[in-house]
Amino acid sequence: MADKIFLEIVTPEKKVLSETVDIVVAPGEMGEFGVLPGHIPFLCKLKVGELRYRQGGALQHVAVMGGYAEVLNNQVTILATAAEAAGDIDLVRAKAARERAERRIAESKDKLEFARAQAALQRAMARLRTAENK
Ligand code: ATP
């Protein structure tokens, strides 16, 4: 049995990452899940959050803005709405997005505005948390 996993993260815009890794921990909609070599085939929805993977001694962090994860034949494929490796996250932009979202939540006049602002806040928070962990 293979002792490594191939991890690929793609968004509609680009391929974010393509690496051979030891373990992947991803933010599933029903909770965080880990994938080691030999994992059974699996498909699930992702929530906005932080994906981590270990490569040798190093733990890497990626912000994932929701999407789908497929596990098949020692390959984890992440189809994300948007995703950024921790080192690629623009902190100033994420902080500005958080402040904007907080303002919009406070000023929202209907449920839709509120839900949109809350989703934007979740994305900004996930980016800030991920960047802090780099
Ligand atoms: P913003 O309000 O700052 O645009 P957003 O949550 O609306 O944030 P998304 O729609 O999730 O942004 O992403 C749009 C594009 O911008 C994607 O390619 C995403 O990777 C990139 N992106 C968004 N925020 C950041 C950030 N803080 N650092 C780096 N890339 C980012």
Coordinates of N, CA and C and ligand atoms in Angstrom, one line a residue:
M1 N 0.8 -1.2 0.0 CA 0.0 0.0 0.0 C 0.9 1.3 0.0
A2 N 0.5 2.3 -0.8 CA 1.2 3.5 -0.8 C 1.3 4.1 0.6
D3 N 2.4 4.8 0.9 CA 2.4 5.5 2.2 C 2.3 7.0 2.1
K4 N 1.9 7.5 0.9 CA 1.8 8.9 0.7 C 0.4 9.2 0.0
I5 N 0.0 10.4 0.1 CA -1.3 10.9 -0.6 C -0.9 12.0 -1.5
F6 N -1.6 12.0 -2.6 CA -1.5 13.1 -3.6 C -2.6 14.1 -3.3
L7 N -2.2 15.3 -3.0 CA -3.2 16.3 -2.6 C -3.3 17.4 -3.8
E8 N -4.5 17.6 -4.3 CA -4.6 18.6 -5.3 C -5.8 19.6 -4.9
I9 N -5.5 20.9 -4.9 CA -6.5 21.8 -4.6 C -6.7 22.7 -5.8
V10 N -7.9 22.8 -6.3 CA -8.2 23.6 -7.5 C -9.4 24.5 -7.2
T11 N -9.4 25.6 -7.9 CA -10.6 26.5 -7.8 C -11.0 26.8 -9.2
P12 N -12.2 27.5 -9.4 CA -12.5 27.8 -10.8 C -11.5 28.6 -11.5
E13 N -10.7 29.4 -10.7 CA -9.7 30.3 -11.3 C -8.3 29.6 -11.6
K14 N -7.9 28.7 -10.7 CA -6.5 28.2 -10.8 C -6.3 26.9 -10.0
K15 N -5.1 26.3 -10.3 CA -4.7 25.2 -9.5 C -3.9 25.8 -8.3
V16 N -4.3 25.6 -7.1 CA -3.7 26.3 -6.0 C -2.5 25.4 -5.5
L17 N -2.6 24.1 -5.6 CA -1.6 23.3 -5.0 C -1.7 21.9 -5.5
S18 N -0.5 21.2 -5.6 CA -0.5 19.9 -6.1 C 0.8 19.3 -5.5
E19 N 0.6 18.5 -4.4 CA 1.7 18.0 -3.6 C 1.5 16.6 -3.2
T20 N 2.6 15.9 -2.9 CA 2.6 14.6 -2.3 C 2.8 14.8 -0.8
V21 N 1.8 14.3 0.0 CA 1.8 14.6 1.4 C 1.6 13.3 2.3
D22 N 1.7 13.5 3.6 CA 1.6 12.3 4.5 C 0.2 12.2 5.1
I23 N -0.5 13.3 5.3 CA -1.8 13.3 5.9 C -2.5 14.7 5.5
V24 N -3.8 14.6 5.3 CA -4.6 15.8 5.1 C -5.7 15.9 6.1
V25 N -5.9 17.1 6.7 CA -7.1 17.3 7.6 C -7.9 18.4 7.0
A26 N -9.2 18.1 6.7 CA -10.0 19.1 5.9 C -11.2 19.5 6.7
P27 N -11.8 20.7 6.4 CA -13.0 21.2 7.1 C -14.2 20.7 6.4
G28 N -14.7 19.5 6.7 CA -15.9 18.9 6.2 C -17.1 19.6 6.8
E29 N -18.2 19.7 6.0 CA -19.4 20.3 6.5 C -19.9 19.7 7.8
M30 N -19.7 18.4 7.9 CA -20.2 17.7 9.2 C -19.1 17.7 10.2
G31 N -17.9 18.3 10.0 CA -16.8 18.3 10.9 C -15.5 18.0 10.2
E32 N -14.5 18.3 10.9 CA -13.1 18.1 10.4 C -12.9 16.6 10.2
F33 N -12.2 16.2 9.1 CA -11.9 14.8 8.9 C -10.4 14.7 8.4
G34 N -9.8 13.6 8.8 CA -8.4 13.4 8.4 C -8.3 12.3 7.3
V35 N -7.4 12.4 6.4 CA -7.2 11.3 5.4 C -5.7 10.9 5.5
L36 N -5.6 9.6 5.7 CA -4.2 8.9 5.7 C -4.2 8.0 4.5
P37 N -3.0 7.6 4.1 CA -2.9 6.6 2.9 C -3.8 5.4 3.2
G38 N -4.5 5.0 2.2 CA -5.3 3.8 2.3 C -6.8 4.1 2.7
H39 N -7.1 5.4 2.7 CA -8.5 5.8 3.1 C -9.5 5.3 2.1
I40 N -10.7 5.0 2.6 CA -11.7 4.5 1.7 C -12.2 5.6 0.8
P41 N -12.7 5.3 -0.4 CA -13.3 6.4 -1.3 C -14.4 7.2 -0.5
F42 N -14.4 8.5 -0.8 CA -15.2 9.3 0.1 C -15.5 10.6 -0.7
L43 N -16.6 11.2 -0.5 CA -17.0 12.5 -1.2 C -17.7 13.3 -0.2
C44 N -17.4 14.5 0.0 CA -18.1 15.3 1.0 C -18.0 16.8 0.7
K45 N -19.0 17.6 1.2 CA -18.9 19.0 1.1 C -18.0 19.6 2.1
L46 N -17.4 20.7 1.8 CA -16.5 21.4 2.7 C -17.2 22.7 3.1
K47 N -16.8 23.1 4.4 CA -17.3 24.4 4.8 C -16.1 25.4 4.7
V48 N -16.3 26.6 4.9 CA -15.3 27.6 4.9 C -14.4 27.4 6.2
G49 N -13.1 27.2 5.9 CA -12.2 26.9 7.1 C -10.8 26.7 6.7
E50 N -10.1 26.0 7.5 CA -8.7 25.8 7.3 C -8.4 24.3 7.0
L51 N -7.7 24.1 5.9 CA -7.2 22.7 5.6 C -5.7 22.6 6.0
R52 N -5.3 21.5 6.6 CA -3.9 21.3 7.0 C -3.4 20.1 6.3
Y53 N -2.1 20.1 6.0 CA -1.5 18.8 5.5 C -0.1 18.8 6.0
R54 N 0.4 17.5 6.2 CA 1.8 17.4 6.7 C 2.6 16.8 5.6
Q55 N 3.8 17.4 5.5 CA 4.7 16.9 4.5 C 6.1 16.8 5.2
G56 N 6.4 15.5 5.5 CA 7.6 15.3 6.3 C 7.4 15.9 7.7
G57 N 8.3 16.8 8.1 CA 8.1 17.4 9.5 C 7.2 18.6 9.4
A58 N 6.9 19.1 8.3 CA 6.3 20.4 8.2 C 4.7 20.4 8.1
L59 N 4.1 21.1 8.9 CA 2.6 21.2 8.8 C 2.3 22.5 8.0
Q60 N 1.5 22.3 6.9 CA 1.1 23.5 6.1 C -0.4 23.8 6.2
H61 N -0.7 25.0 6.0 CA -2.1 25.5 6.2 C -2.6 26.2 4.9
V62 N -3.9 25.9 4.6 CA -4.5 26.5 3.4 C -5.9 26.9 3.8
A63 N -6.3 28.2 3.5 CA -7.6 28.6 3.7 C -8.5 28.1 2.5
V64 N -9.7 27.5 2.9 CA -10.5 27.0 1.8 C -11.9 27.6 2.0
M65 N -12.5 28.1 0.9 CA -13.8 28.8 1.1 C -15.0 28.0 0.7
G66 N -14.9 26.7 1.2 CA -16.0 25.8 0.9 C -15.9 25.2 -0.5
G67 N -16.6 24.1 -0.7 CA -16.5 23.4 -2.0 C -16.7 21.9 -1.7
Y68 N -15.9 21.0 -2.4 CA -16.1 19.6 -2.3 C -14.7 18.9 -2.1
A69 N -14.7 17.8 -1.4 CA -13.5 17.0 -1.3 C -13.8 15.6 -1.8
E70 N -12.9 15.0 -2.6 CA -13.0 13.7 -3.1 C -11.8 12.9 -2.6
V71 N -12.0 11.7 -2.1 CA -10.8 10.9 -1.7 C -11.0 9.6 -2.6
L72 N -9.9 9.3 -3.4 CA -10.0 8.1 -4.2 C -8.6 7.7 -4.6
N73 N -8.3 6.4 -4.3 CA -7.0 5.9 -4.7 C -5.8 6.7 -4.2
N74 N -5.8 7.0 -2.9 CA -4.7 7.8 -2.3 C -4.6 9.2 -2.9
Q75 N -5.6 9.7 -3.5 CA -5.6 11.1 -3.9 C -6.7 11.8 -3.3
V76 N -6.4 13.0 -2.8 CA -7.4 13.9 -2.2 C -7.6 15.1 -3.2
T77 N -8.7 15.3 -3.8 CA -9.0 16.4 -4.7 C -9.9 17.3 -4.0
I78 N -9.5 18.6 -3.9 CA -10.3 19.6 -3.3 C -10.8 20.6 -4.4
L79 N -12.1 20.7 -4.6 CA -12.6 21.6 -5.6 C -13.2 22.8 -4.7
A80 N -12.5 23.8 -4.6 CA -12.9 24.9 -3.7 C -13.4 26.1 -4.4
T81 N -14.3 26.8 -3.8 CA -14.8 28.1 -4.4 C -13.7 29.1 -4.5
A82 N -12.8 29.1 -3.5 CA -11.6 29.9 -3.5 C -10.7 29.3 -2.5
A83 N -9.4 29.4 -2.6 CA -8.5 28.8 -1.6 C -7.1 29.5 -1.8
E84 N -6.5 29.7 -0.6 CA -5.1 30.3 -0.7 C -4.3 29.6 0.4
A85 N -3.0 29.3 -0.1 CA -2.0 28.8 0.9 C -1.7 29.9 1.9
A86 N -1.4 29.5 3.1 CA -1.2 30.6 4.2 C -0.3 31.7 3.7
G87 N 0.8 31.4 3.1 CA 1.7 32.4 2.7 C 1.2 33.3 1.6
D88 N 0.1 33.0 0.9 CA -0.4 33.8 -0.1 C -1.5 34.7 0.3
I89 N -1.9 34.6 1.6 CA -3.0 35.4 2.1 C -2.5 36.8 2.4
D90 N -3.3 37.7 1.8 CA -3.1 39.2 2.0 C -3.8 39.6 3.3
L91 N -3.0 39.8 4.4 CA -3.6 40.0 5.7 C -4.3 41.4 5.7
V92 N -3.8 42.4 5.1 CA -4.4 43.7 5.1 C -5.8 43.6 4.4
R93 N -5.8 42.9 3.3 CA -7.1 42.7 2.6 C -8.1 41.9 3.5
A94 N -7.6 40.8 4.1 CA -8.5 40.0 5.0 C -9.1 40.8 6.2
K95 N -8.2 41.7 6.7 CA -8.7 42.5 7.9 C -9.7 43.5 7.4
A96 N -9.4 44.1 6.2 CA -10.4 45.1 5.7 C -11.7 44.3 5.4
A97 N -11.7 43.1 4.9 CA -12.9 42.3 4.6 C -13.6 42.0 5.9
R98 N -12.9 41.7 6.9 CA -13.5 41.4 8.2 C -14.3 42.7 8.7
E99 N -13.6 43.8 8.7 CA -14.2 45.1 9.2 C -15.4 45.4 8.4
R100 N -15.3 45.3 7.0 CA -16.4 45.6 6.2 C -17.6 44.7 6.5
A101 N -17.3 43.4 6.7 CA -18.4 42.4 7.0 C -19.1 42.7 8.3
E102 N -18.3 43.1 9.3 CA -18.8 43.4 10.6 C -19.7 44.6 10.6
R103 N -19.3 45.6 9.8 CA -20.1 46.8 9.6 C -21.4 46.4 8.9
R104 N -21.3 45.6 7.9 CA -22.5 45.2 7.1 C -23.5 44.4 8.0
I105 N -22.9 43.6 8.9 CA -23.8 42.8 9.8 C -24.6 43.8 10.7
A106 N -23.9 44.8 11.2 CA -24.5 45.7 12.1 C -25.6 46.5 11.4
E107 N -25.3 46.8 10.1 CA -26.3 47.7 9.4 C -27.3 47.0 8.5
S108 N -27.2 45.6 8.6 CA -28.1 44.9 7.6 C -29.6 45.1 7.9
K109 N -30.3 45.2 6.8 CA -31.7 45.6 6.9 C -32.6 44.3 6.6
D110 N -32.1 43.3 6.1 CA -32.9 42.1 5.8 C -32.0 40.9 6.0
K111 N -32.7 39.7 5.9 CA -32.0 38.4 6.2 C -30.9 38.1 5.2
L112 N -31.2 38.5 3.9 CA -30.3 38.2 2.8 C -29.0 39.0 3.0
E113 N -29.1 40.3 3.3 CA -27.9 41.1 3.5 C -27.1 40.6 4.7
F114 N -27.9 40.2 5.8 CA -27.2 39.6 7.0 C -26.5 38.4 6.6
A115 N -27.1 37.5 5.9 CA -26.5 36.2 5.6 C -25.3 36.4 4.7
R116 N -25.3 37.3 3.8 CA -24.2 37.6 2.9 C -23.0 38.1 3.7
A117 N -23.3 39.1 4.6 CA -22.3 39.7 5.4 C -21.7 38.6 6.3
Q118 N -22.5 37.7 6.8 CA -22.0 36.7 7.7 C -21.1 35.8 7.0
A119 N -21.4 35.4 5.8 CA -20.6 34.5 4.9 C -19.3 35.2 4.6
A120 N -19.3 36.5 4.4 CA -18.1 37.3 4.1 C -17.2 37.3 5.4
L121 N -17.8 37.5 6.5 CA -17.1 37.5 7.8 C -16.4 36.1 8.0
Q122 N -17.1 35.0 7.7 CA -16.5 33.7 7.9 C -15.3 33.5 7.0
R123 N -15.4 34.0 5.7 CA -14.3 33.9 4.8 C -13.1 34.7 5.4
A124 N -13.3 35.9 5.8 CA -12.2 36.7 6.3 C -11.6 36.1 7.6
M125 N -12.5 35.6 8.4 CA -11.9 34.9 9.7 C -11.1 33.7 9.3
A126 N -11.6 32.9 8.4 CA -10.8 31.7 8.0 C -9.4 32.1 7.4
R127 N -9.4 33.2 6.7 CA -8.1 33.6 6.1 C -7.2 34.1 7.2
L128 N -7.8 34.9 8.1 CA -6.9 35.4 9.2 C -6.4 34.3 10.1
R129 N -7.2 33.3 10.4 CA -6.8 32.2 11.2 C -5.7 31.4 10.5
T130 N -5.9 31.1 9.2 CA -5.0 30.3 8.5 C -3.6 31.1 8.4
A131 N -3.7 32.4 8.1 CA -2.4 33.2 8.0 C -1.7 33.2 9.3
E132 N -2.4 33.2 10.4 CA -1.7 33.3 11.7 C -1.0 32.0 12.0
N133 N -1.4 30.9 11.4 CA -0.8 29.6 11.6 C 0.3 29.2 10.8
K134 N 0.7 30.1 9.9 CA 1.7 29.8 8.9 C 3.1 29.7 9.5
Ligands
ATP1 P1 -12.7 40.4 -0.6 O1 -13.9 41.1 0.0 O2 -11.4 40.8 0.0 O3 -12.7 40.4 -2.1 P2 -13.9 37.8 -0.6 O4 -14.2 36.9 0.5 O5 -15.1 38.4 -1.2 O6 -12.8 38.9 -0.1 P3 -13.5 35.7 -2.5 O7 -14.7 35.9 -3.4 O8 -13.6 34.5 -1.6 O9 -13.1 37.0 -1.8 O10 -12.2 35.4 -3.4 C1 -12.0 36.2 -4.7 C2 -10.6 36.0 -5.1 O11 -9.7 36.7 -4.3 C3 -10.1 34.5 -5.0 O12 -9.2 34.3 -6.0 C4 -9.4 34.5 -3.6 O13 -8.4 33.5 -3.6 C5 -8.8 35.9 -3.6 N1 -8.7 36.4 -2.2 C6 -9.7 36.9 -1.4 N2 -9.3 37.4 -0.3 C7 -7.9 37.2 -0.3 C8 -6.8 37.5 0.6 N3 -7.1 38.1 1.8 N4 -5.6 37.1 0.3 C9 -5.3 36.6 -0.9 N5 -6.3 36.3 -1.8 C10 -7.6 36.6 -1.5

